[in-house]
Amino acid sequence: KYIKIYYACIVYLNYFLLMLFRLDYFMNSVSLKKTNKELMSNLLVAENIVKKYGDYTALNNVTIKVPEASIFGLLGPNGAGKTSLIRIINQIIMPDAGSIIIDGKPLVPDDIQHIGYMPEERGLYKGMKVGEQALYLAQLKGMTRYDAKKKLSFWFDKLEIRDWWGKKVQELSKGMAQKVQFIVTVLHQPKLLIFDEPFSGFDPINANLIKDEILKLKDEGATVIFSTHRMESVEQLCEYIALFDKSNNILDGKLNDIKREFKTNTFEVEMYDIKNKFLLNELSENFDILSSSAGPRDNEASLQVKLKGAKDSNDLIQYLAMYGSIAKYSEMIPDAHEIFIKAIEKNAVNE
């Protein structure tokens, strides 16, 4: 009898251990699939990157994840570490620690053919002819001379610089040289494009031309890292951003999500047919009036109102409707410039 009970216990114990093993295997599989899915949805992952120059730390355990077919803004003050990270991705310098994953695999020297890099300091040889140099640089990226010449002809016509093919680079204006540099960067149709201050030297018309081309390349599947100090360009182009300050990544994510994080529940209001001249006094009992100005008529006013306490936007609308007609009512969402300033100031306070 006891022997039967013993063997029954052994059988149930083995069954229990088998179930635990299967559960553990399932959880690990789910975790692995999640990790692989994340790697595949991000064309580039720079993880825990450290770079030091002597005693100076340029990058302090920095991580960024750049989604595939997106435009990713790499932002920060001068000396924040942006250029060091870009050079590491291009394998110009190596990190002291951390890893770079591109298209789900560790970065290797051959990956340079899948990257197009337009540095802030332009790299064209001034004494060489434009067409000859463009052909040479295209072949360095793995293109045949025939394919390179065909695609260069297309781009030179598109950006209206055909007449400069036989000229030396030193004869070009800064804007013209910029166009050549842009063409050389995108010509081999790389998976990853990195632009460092791409609009520097362009007049507004040509800056818009290059902006439109970057958006087209993104729509065709290219992933773009875009480094700039021009916050209006960030607003126009970037879906995702990372903000570096003093060698650290202090803020990153989807730009629209970050804007929502930084909003202050402040509303811009314009009113007319105001029925109560004590509107501001009444409102200030329940809301913060940040600014107010009279309209062109006595019964008109423009306000900036901030919610306080448990009040929400519906409460504010109800209060306003009691005192007059609402011509404009919109939440004030911070732009990239405001976010940049606030995040840098906050980081300085937290140090």
mmCIF file of C-alpha atoms in Angstrom:
data_model
loop_
_atom_site.group_PDB
_atom_site.id
_atom_site.type_symbol
_atom_site.label_atom_id
_atom_site.label_comp_id
_atom_site.label_asym_id
_atom_site.label_seq_id
_atom_site.Cartn_x
_atom_site.Cartn_y
_atom_site.Cartn_z
ATOM 1 C CA LYS A 1 0.000 0.000 0.000
ATOM 2 C CA TYR A 2 2.743 2.494 0.974
ATOM 3 C CA ILE A 3 4.755 1.551 -2.099
ATOM 4 C CA LYS A 4 1.773 2.414 -4.342
ATOM 5 C CA ILE A 5 1.372 5.777 -2.566
ATOM 6 C CA TYR A 6 5.110 6.422 -2.976
ATOM 7 C CA TYR A 7 5.063 5.730 -6.718
ATOM 8 C CA ALA A 8 1.912 7.820 -7.133
ATOM 9 C CA CYS A 9 3.666 10.739 -5.433
ATOM 10 C CA ILE A 10 6.673 10.312 -7.748
ATOM 11 C CA VAL A 11 4.398 10.354 -10.816
ATOM 12 C CA TYR A 12 2.542 13.514 -9.675
ATOM 13 C CA LEU A 13 5.822 15.231 -8.751
ATOM 14 C CA ASN A 14 7.295 14.516 -12.195
ATOM 15 C CA TYR A 15 4.100 15.773 -13.823
ATOM 16 C CA PHE A 16 4.275 18.970 -11.733
ATOM 17 C CA LEU A 17 7.946 19.544 -12.633
ATOM 18 C CA LEU A 18 7.147 18.986 -16.307
ATOM 19 C CA MET A 19 4.407 21.639 -16.156
ATOM 20 C CA LEU A 20 6.814 24.077 -14.467
ATOM 21 C CA PHE A 21 9.394 23.412 -17.177
ATOM 22 C CA ARG A 22 6.834 24.032 -19.940
ATOM 23 C CA LEU A 23 5.661 27.246 -18.251
ATOM 24 C CA ASP A 24 9.243 28.480 -17.918
ATOM 25 C CA TYR A 25 9.933 27.609 -21.574
ATOM 26 C CA PHE A 26 6.789 29.462 -22.675
ATOM 27 C CA MET A 27 7.668 32.594 -20.670
ATOM 28 C CA ASN A 28 11.220 32.625 -22.037
ATOM 29 C CA SER A 29 9.887 32.194 -25.592
ATOM 30 C CA VAL A 30 7.494 35.115 -25.131
ATOM 31 C CA SER A 31 10.304 37.269 -23.721
ATOM 32 C CA LEU A 32 12.628 36.303 -26.576
ATOM 33 C CA LYS A 33 9.956 37.012 -29.193
ATOM 34 C CA LYS A 34 9.277 40.387 -27.583
ATOM 35 C CA THR A 35 13.003 41.225 -27.643
ATOM 36 C CA ASN A 36 13.354 40.110 -31.284
ATOM 37 C CA LYS A 37 10.233 42.052 -32.270
ATOM 38 C CA GLU A 38 11.633 45.184 -30.600
ATOM 39 C CA LEU A 39 14.961 44.745 -32.392
ATOM 40 C CA MET A 40 13.211 44.307 -35.737
ATOM 41 C CA SER A 41 10.920 47.332 -35.249
ATOM 42 C CA ASN A 42 13.974 49.493 -34.474
ATOM 43 C CA LEU A 43 16.425 49.788 -37.343
ATOM 44 C CA LEU A 44 19.115 51.047 -34.979
ATOM 45 C CA VAL A 45 19.655 50.423 -31.275
ATOM 46 C CA ALA A 46 22.620 52.038 -29.513
ATOM 47 C CA GLU A 47 22.719 50.483 -26.053
ATOM 48 C CA ASN A 48 24.652 51.619 -22.980
ATOM 49 C CA ILE A 49 27.250 53.475 -25.039
ATOM 50 C CA VAL A 50 30.232 54.893 -23.161
ATOM 51 C CA LYS A 51 32.915 57.013 -24.810
ATOM 52 C CA LYS A 52 35.762 58.765 -23.019
ATOM 53 C CA TYR A 53 38.508 61.051 -24.273
ATOM 54 C CA GLY A 54 41.106 60.867 -21.523
ATOM 55 C CA ASP A 55 39.385 61.990 -18.336
ATOM 56 C CA TYR A 56 36.435 63.503 -20.203
ATOM 57 C CA THR A 57 33.296 61.390 -20.644
ATOM 58 C CA ALA A 58 31.578 62.274 -23.922
ATOM 59 C CA LEU A 59 28.860 59.607 -23.646
ATOM 60 C CA ASN A 60 27.744 58.263 -20.306
ATOM 61 C CA ASN A 61 25.908 54.944 -20.694
ATOM 62 C CA VAL A 62 23.686 56.341 -23.466
ATOM 63 C CA THR A 63 20.902 54.337 -25.118
ATOM 64 C CA ILE A 64 18.750 55.322 -28.098
ATOM 65 C CA LYS A 65 16.303 53.284 -30.200
ATOM 66 C CA VAL A 66 15.548 54.508 -33.709
ATOM 67 C CA PRO A 67 12.340 53.044 -35.206
ATOM 68 C CA GLU A 68 12.485 51.799 -38.776
ATOM 69 C CA ALA A 69 11.265 54.202 -41.498
ATOM 70 C CA SER A 70 11.113 57.149 -39.090
ATOM 71 C CA ILE A 71 12.841 60.513 -38.733
ATOM 72 C CA PHE A 72 14.643 60.645 -35.394
ATOM 73 C CA GLY A 73 15.870 63.972 -34.054
ATOM 74 C CA LEU A 74 19.160 63.860 -32.158
ATOM 75 C CA LEU A 75 19.187 67.085 -30.158
ATOM 76 C CA GLY A 76 21.275 68.812 -27.530
ATOM 77 C CA PRO A 77 23.570 71.758 -26.780
ATOM 78 C CA ASN A 78 27.085 71.917 -28.199
ATOM 79 C CA GLY A 79 29.320 69.352 -26.520
ATOM 80 C CA ALA A 80 26.422 67.158 -25.350
ATOM 81 C CA GLY A 81 27.765 64.019 -27.085
ATOM 82 C CA LYS A 82 25.731 63.926 -30.310
ATOM 83 C CA THR A 83 28.671 63.985 -32.700
ATOM 84 C CA SER A 84 30.514 61.290 -30.736
ATOM 85 C CA LEU A 85 27.512 58.960 -31.044
ATOM 86 C CA ILE A 86 27.167 59.686 -34.767
ATOM 87 C CA ARG A 87 30.854 58.900 -35.290
ATOM 88 C CA ILE A 88 30.473 55.633 -33.376
ATOM 89 C CA ILE A 89 27.513 54.605 -35.557
ATOM 90 C CA ASN A 90 29.641 55.388 -38.637
ATOM 91 C CA GLN A 91 32.571 53.426 -37.131
ATOM 92 C CA ILE A 92 34.842 56.456 -37.349
ATOM 93 C CA ILE A 93 35.583 55.926 -33.661
ATOM 94 C CA MET A 94 34.803 52.981 -31.389
ATOM 95 C CA PRO A 95 32.900 53.039 -28.081
ATOM 96 C CA ASP A 96 34.631 52.144 -24.836
ATOM 97 C CA ALA A 97 31.561 50.151 -23.813
ATOM 98 C CA GLY A 98 28.114 49.303 -25.146
ATOM 99 C CA SER A 99 26.811 47.926 -28.433
ATOM 100 C CA ILE A 100 25.280 49.072 -31.705
ATOM 101 C CA ILE A 101 22.597 46.915 -33.326
ATOM 102 C CA ILE A 102 21.535 47.675 -36.895
ATOM 103 C CA ASP A 103 18.681 45.848 -38.583
ATOM 104 C CA GLY A 104 18.610 43.291 -35.755
ATOM 105 C CA LYS A 105 22.334 42.421 -35.925
ATOM 106 C CA PRO A 106 25.525 43.762 -34.303
ATOM 107 C CA LEU A 107 27.159 46.530 -36.324
ATOM 108 C CA VAL A 108 30.041 45.282 -38.515
ATOM 109 C CA PRO A 109 32.422 47.105 -40.902
ATOM 110 C CA ASP A 110 30.419 46.071 -44.013
ATOM 111 C CA ASP A 111 27.378 47.921 -42.641
ATOM 112 C CA ILE A 112 28.959 51.188 -43.743
ATOM 113 C CA GLN A 113 27.475 50.440 -47.183
ATOM 114 C CA HIS A 114 24.007 50.632 -45.638
ATOM 115 C CA ILE A 115 24.612 54.047 -44.030
ATOM 116 C CA GLY A 116 24.618 57.474 -45.626
ATOM 117 C CA TYR A 117 26.280 60.203 -43.543
ATOM 118 C CA MET A 118 26.229 63.932 -44.244
ATOM 119 C CA PRO A 119 28.480 65.560 -41.612
ATOM 120 C CA GLU A 120 28.224 69.153 -40.482
ATOM 121 C CA GLU A 121 31.816 69.677 -41.587
ATOM 122 C CA ARG A 122 31.497 68.908 -45.286
ATOM 123 C CA GLY A 123 33.976 66.399 -46.723
ATOM 124 C CA LEU A 124 34.297 67.216 -50.431
ATOM 125 C CA TYR A 125 37.748 67.644 -51.987
ATOM 126 C CA LYS A 126 37.884 71.202 -53.283
ATOM 127 C CA GLY A 127 40.392 70.517 -56.070
ATOM 128 C CA MET A 128 38.436 67.653 -57.661
ATOM 129 C CA LYS A 129 35.736 68.018 -60.291
ATOM 130 C CA VAL A 130 32.225 67.577 -58.968
ATOM 131 C CA GLY A 131 31.140 64.688 -61.208
ATOM 132 C CA GLU A 132 34.428 62.821 -60.891
ATOM 133 C CA GLN A 133 34.332 63.068 -57.099
ATOM 134 C CA ALA A 134 30.686 62.019 -56.857
ATOM 135 C CA LEU A 135 31.420 58.929 -58.983
ATOM 136 C CA TYR A 136 34.407 58.043 -56.806
ATOM 137 C CA LEU A 137 32.470 58.366 -53.544
ATOM 138 C CA ALA A 138 29.541 56.346 -54.924
ATOM 139 C CA GLN A 139 31.871 53.489 -55.854
ATOM 140 C CA LEU A 140 33.322 53.532 -52.343
ATOM 141 C CA LYS A 141 29.778 52.706 -51.186
ATOM 142 C CA GLY A 142 29.714 49.599 -53.385
ATOM 143 C CA MET A 143 28.007 50.989 -56.499
ATOM 144 C CA THR A 144 29.205 50.120 -60.004
ATOM 145 C CA ARG A 145 30.400 53.018 -62.117
ATOM 146 C CA TYR A 146 27.495 52.468 -64.543
ATOM 147 C CA ASP A 147 24.816 52.523 -61.798
ATOM 148 C CA ALA A 148 26.473 55.460 -60.060
ATOM 149 C CA LYS A 149 26.582 57.547 -63.244
ATOM 150 C CA LYS A 150 22.939 56.749 -64.032
ATOM 151 C CA LYS A 151 21.692 57.725 -60.576
ATOM 152 C CA LEU A 152 23.932 60.785 -60.377
ATOM 153 C CA SER A 153 22.467 61.998 -63.674
ATOM 154 C CA PHE A 154 18.981 61.647 -62.173
ATOM 155 C CA TRP A 155 19.858 63.539 -58.971
ATOM 156 C CA PHE A 156 21.891 66.277 -60.686
ATOM 157 C CA ASP A 157 18.881 67.001 -62.903
ATOM 158 C CA LYS A 158 16.467 66.830 -59.984
ATOM 159 C CA LEU A 159 18.427 69.327 -57.874
ATOM 160 C CA GLU A 160 19.258 71.468 -60.933
ATOM 161 C CA ILE A 161 23.055 71.244 -60.766
ATOM 162 C CA ARG A 162 23.723 69.468 -64.097
ATOM 163 C CA ASP A 163 25.840 72.414 -65.316
ATOM 164 C CA TRP A 164 28.251 71.938 -62.403
ATOM 165 C CA TRP A 165 29.293 68.361 -63.281
ATOM 166 C CA GLY A 166 32.637 69.412 -64.803
ATOM 167 C CA LYS A 167 33.377 72.237 -62.331
ATOM 168 C CA LYS A 168 35.743 71.973 -59.392
ATOM 169 C CA VAL A 169 34.169 71.953 -55.930
ATOM 170 C CA GLN A 170 36.032 75.141 -55.002
ATOM 171 C CA GLU A 171 34.077 76.963 -57.739
ATOM 172 C CA LEU A 172 30.742 76.096 -56.112
ATOM 173 C CA SER A 173 28.817 78.260 -53.681
ATOM 174 C CA LYS A 174 28.249 76.777 -50.246
ATOM 175 C CA GLY A 175 24.658 75.920 -51.148
ATOM 176 C CA MET A 176 25.686 74.170 -54.376
ATOM 177 C CA ALA A 177 28.357 72.163 -52.546
ATOM 178 C CA GLN A 178 25.693 71.211 -50.009
ATOM 179 C CA LYS A 179 23.532 69.804 -52.789
ATOM 180 C CA VAL A 180 26.410 67.685 -54.057
ATOM 181 C CA GLN A 181 27.074 66.425 -50.524
ATOM 182 C CA PHE A 182 23.395 65.559 -50.102
ATOM 183 C CA ILE A 183 23.342 63.606 -53.381
ATOM 184 C CA VAL A 184 26.456 61.627 -52.447
ATOM 185 C CA THR A 185 24.867 60.800 -49.072
ATOM 186 C CA VAL A 186 21.603 59.377 -50.462
ATOM 187 C CA LEU A 187 22.766 58.020 -53.840
ATOM 188 C CA HIS A 188 23.336 54.383 -52.800
ATOM 189 C CA GLN A 189 19.866 54.196 -51.182
ATOM 190 C CA PRO A 190 21.093 53.301 -47.680
ATOM 191 C CA LYS A 191 18.796 51.919 -44.979
ATOM 192 C CA LEU A 192 20.042 54.535 -42.523
ATOM 193 C CA LEU A 193 20.620 58.207 -43.330
ATOM 194 C CA ILE A 194 22.379 60.508 -40.868
ATOM 195 C CA PHE A 195 22.170 64.259 -41.465
ATOM 196 C CA ASP A 196 24.128 66.627 -39.228
ATOM 197 C CA GLU A 197 22.793 70.187 -39.697
ATOM 198 C CA PRO A 198 21.711 69.447 -43.306
ATOM 199 C CA PHE A 199 20.178 72.903 -43.909
ATOM 200 C CA SER A 200 23.283 74.874 -43.013
ATOM 201 C CA GLY A 201 24.238 77.095 -45.946
ATOM 202 C CA PHE A 202 20.916 76.755 -47.772
ATOM 203 C CA ASP A 203 18.590 79.616 -48.617
ATOM 204 C CA PRO A 204 14.920 79.080 -47.633
ATOM 205 C CA ILE A 205 13.930 77.753 -51.081
ATOM 206 C CA ASN A 206 16.685 75.140 -51.238
ATOM 207 C CA ALA A 207 16.216 74.261 -47.552
ATOM 208 C CA ASN A 208 12.575 73.424 -48.357
ATOM 209 C CA LEU A 209 13.710 71.434 -51.390
ATOM 210 C CA ILE A 210 16.055 69.286 -49.287
ATOM 211 C CA LYS A 211 13.421 68.951 -46.538
ATOM 212 C CA ASP A 212 10.931 67.600 -49.078
ATOM 213 C CA GLU A 213 13.508 65.123 -50.391
ATOM 214 C CA ILE A 214 14.214 63.850 -46.867
ATOM 215 C CA LEU A 215 10.493 63.295 -46.314
ATOM 216 C CA LYS A 216 10.242 61.402 -49.628
ATOM 217 C CA LEU A 217 13.189 59.180 -48.674
ATOM 218 C CA LYS A 218 11.479 58.409 -45.373
ATOM 219 C CA ASP A 219 8.235 57.559 -47.177
ATOM 220 C CA GLU A 220 10.221 55.187 -49.406
ATOM 221 C CA GLY A 221 11.429 53.298 -46.314
ATOM 222 C CA ALA A 222 14.654 55.028 -45.271
ATOM 223 C CA THR A 223 15.348 55.606 -41.583
ATOM 224 C CA VAL A 224 16.727 59.067 -40.807
ATOM 225 C CA ILE A 225 18.748 60.389 -37.871
ATOM 226 C CA PHE A 226 18.586 64.155 -37.979
ATOM 227 C CA SER A 227 20.846 66.307 -35.799
ATOM 228 C CA THR A 228 20.145 70.027 -35.669
ATOM 229 C CA HIS A 229 19.835 73.113 -33.480
ATOM 230 C CA ARG A 230 16.953 74.428 -35.598
ATOM 231 C CA MET A 231 13.875 73.537 -33.589
ATOM 232 C CA GLU A 232 11.497 74.601 -36.364
ATOM 233 C CA SER A 233 13.024 71.828 -38.509
ATOM 234 C CA VAL A 234 12.466 69.359 -35.669
ATOM 235 C CA GLU A 235 8.783 70.349 -35.594
ATOM 236 C CA GLN A 236 8.465 69.886 -39.349
ATOM 237 C CA LEU A 237 10.352 66.602 -39.713
ATOM 238 C CA CYS A 238 10.823 64.559 -36.558
ATOM 239 C CA GLU A 239 8.517 61.865 -35.215
ATOM 240 C CA TYR A 240 10.911 60.819 -32.451
ATOM 241 C CA ILE A 241 13.626 62.681 -30.562
ATOM 242 C CA ALA A 242 16.393 62.142 -28.054
ATOM 243 C CA LEU A 243 17.788 65.093 -26.107
ATOM 244 C CA PHE A 244 21.388 64.870 -24.909
ATOM 245 C CA ASP A 245 22.870 67.106 -22.249
ATOM 246 C CA LYS A 246 26.279 66.817 -20.609
ATOM 247 C CA SER A 247 26.951 63.362 -22.066
ATOM 248 C CA ASN A 248 23.592 61.877 -20.995
ATOM 249 C CA ASN A 249 20.339 61.111 -22.772
ATOM 250 C CA ILE A 250 17.937 63.094 -20.605
ATOM 251 C CA LEU A 251 14.779 62.784 -22.691
ATOM 252 C CA ASP A 252 13.594 60.567 -25.526
ATOM 253 C CA GLY A 253 10.486 59.166 -27.158
ATOM 254 C CA LYS A 254 7.781 60.116 -29.612
ATOM 255 C CA LEU A 255 7.673 63.894 -30.006
ATOM 256 C CA ASN A 256 3.889 64.134 -29.618
ATOM 257 C CA ASP A 257 4.019 62.061 -26.408
ATOM 258 C CA ILE A 258 6.779 64.275 -25.017
ATOM 259 C CA LYS A 259 4.721 67.380 -25.829
ATOM 260 C CA ARG A 260 1.839 65.951 -23.811
ATOM 261 C CA GLU A 261 4.207 65.289 -20.894
ATOM 262 C CA PHE A 262 5.381 68.913 -20.930
ATOM 263 C CA LYS A 263 2.012 70.589 -21.299
ATOM 264 C CA THR A 264 0.901 72.725 -18.353
ATOM 265 C CA ASN A 265 -2.918 72.610 -18.662
ATOM 266 C CA THR A 266 -2.889 76.149 -19.987
ATOM 267 C CA PHE A 267 -5.517 77.384 -22.451
ATOM 268 C CA GLU A 268 -5.663 80.305 -24.847
ATOM 269 C CA VAL A 269 -9.094 81.924 -24.854
ATOM 270 C CA GLU A 270 -10.698 84.717 -26.849
ATOM 271 C CA MET A 271 -14.148 85.992 -25.798
ATOM 272 C CA TYR A 272 -16.726 88.509 -26.993
ATOM 273 C CA ASP A 273 -20.094 89.718 -25.746
ATOM 274 C CA ILE A 274 -18.757 89.560 -22.210
ATOM 275 C CA LYS A 275 -21.693 90.068 -19.860
ATOM 276 C CA ASN A 276 -19.784 90.612 -16.616
ATOM 277 C CA LYS A 277 -17.009 93.173 -16.309
ATOM 278 C CA PHE A 278 -15.758 91.260 -13.281
ATOM 279 C CA LEU A 279 -14.959 88.207 -15.444
ATOM 280 C CA LEU A 280 -11.286 88.134 -14.427
ATOM 281 C CA ASN A 281 -12.083 88.404 -10.731
ATOM 282 C CA GLU A 282 -14.619 85.596 -10.958
ATOM 283 C CA LEU A 283 -12.319 83.350 -12.997
ATOM 284 C CA SER A 284 -9.289 83.940 -10.762
ATOM 285 C CA GLU A 285 -11.120 82.382 -7.839
ATOM 286 C CA ASN A 286 -11.032 79.014 -9.596
ATOM 287 C CA PHE A 287 -8.283 79.306 -12.225
ATOM 288 C CA ASP A 288 -4.899 80.969 -12.695
ATOM 289 C CA ILE A 289 -5.021 83.920 -15.111
ATOM 290 C CA LEU A 290 -1.543 84.036 -16.667
ATOM 291 C CA SER A 291 -2.241 86.943 -18.968
ATOM 292 C CA SER A 292 -5.147 89.037 -20.194
ATOM 293 C CA SER A 293 -5.660 91.787 -22.708
ATOM 294 C CA ALA A 294 -8.679 93.749 -23.839
ATOM 295 C CA GLY A 295 -9.998 93.282 -27.346
ATOM 296 C CA PRO A 296 -10.701 96.078 -29.841
ATOM 297 C CA ARG A 297 -14.127 96.489 -28.224
ATOM 298 C CA ASP A 298 -15.041 96.905 -24.578
ATOM 299 C CA ASN A 299 -16.753 93.541 -24.328
ATOM 300 C CA GLU A 300 -13.903 91.494 -25.863
ATOM 301 C CA ALA A 301 -10.863 89.932 -24.205
ATOM 302 C CA SER A 302 -7.961 87.519 -24.819
ATOM 303 C CA LEU A 303 -6.794 85.322 -21.930
ATOM 304 C CA GLN A 304 -4.289 82.666 -21.012
ATOM 305 C CA VAL A 305 -5.831 80.528 -18.291
ATOM 306 C CA LYS A 306 -4.244 77.671 -16.365
ATOM 307 C CA LEU A 307 -6.243 74.973 -14.596
ATOM 308 C CA LYS A 308 -5.685 74.514 -10.901
ATOM 309 C CA GLY A 309 -6.822 72.109 -8.230
ATOM 310 C CA ALA A 310 -9.376 69.533 -9.356
ATOM 311 C CA LYS A 311 -10.745 71.717 -12.155
ATOM 312 C CA ASP A 312 -10.617 70.373 -15.709
ATOM 313 C CA SER A 313 -11.081 71.896 -19.167
ATOM 314 C CA ASN A 314 -14.848 71.248 -19.129
ATOM 315 C CA ASP A 315 -15.132 73.270 -15.925
ATOM 316 C CA LEU A 316 -13.269 76.129 -17.579
ATOM 317 C CA ILE A 317 -15.567 76.104 -20.619
ATOM 318 C CA GLN A 318 -18.631 76.171 -18.371
ATOM 319 C CA TYR A 319 -17.291 79.154 -16.405
ATOM 320 C CA LEU A 320 -16.438 81.046 -19.589
ATOM 321 C CA ALA A 321 -19.837 80.351 -21.166
ATOM 322 C CA MET A 322 -21.524 81.874 -18.110
ATOM 323 C CA TYR A 323 -19.826 85.218 -18.766
ATOM 324 C CA GLY A 324 -19.894 85.544 -22.557
ATOM 325 C CA SER A 325 -19.347 83.940 -25.966
ATOM 326 C CA ILE A 326 -16.196 81.955 -26.746
ATOM 327 C CA ALA A 327 -14.499 82.799 -30.051
ATOM 328 C CA LYS A 328 -11.364 80.722 -29.484
ATOM 329 C CA TYR A 329 -10.485 77.974 -27.046
ATOM 330 C CA SER A 330 -7.301 75.901 -27.464
ATOM 331 C CA GLU A 331 -4.811 74.162 -25.221
ATOM 332 C CA MET A 332 -1.296 75.572 -25.377
ATOM 333 C CA ILE A 333 0.994 72.657 -26.303
ATOM 334 C CA PRO A 334 4.738 73.348 -25.936
ATOM 335 C CA ASP A 335 6.828 73.222 -29.098
ATOM 336 C CA ALA A 336 10.246 71.596 -29.494
ATOM 337 C CA HIS A 337 12.039 74.841 -28.589
ATOM 338 C CA GLU A 338 10.186 75.178 -25.272
ATOM 339 C CA ILE A 339 10.751 71.510 -24.435
ATOM 340 C CA PHE A 340 14.470 71.837 -25.220
ATOM 341 C CA ILE A 341 14.863 74.820 -22.870
ATOM 342 C CA LYS A 342 12.768 73.335 -20.044
ATOM 343 C CA ALA A 343 14.475 69.937 -20.123
ATOM 344 C CA ILE A 344 17.988 71.434 -20.135
ATOM 345 C CA GLU A 345 17.104 73.794 -17.262
ATOM 346 C CA LYS A 346 15.561 70.933 -15.285
ATOM 347 C CA ASN A 347 18.644 68.788 -15.822
ATOM 348 C CA ALA A 348 20.881 71.637 -14.562
ATOM 349 C CA VAL A 349 18.778 71.918 -11.395
ATOM 350 C CA ASN A 350 18.844 68.150 -10.778
ATOM 351 C CA GLU A 351 22.635 67.874 -10.993
#
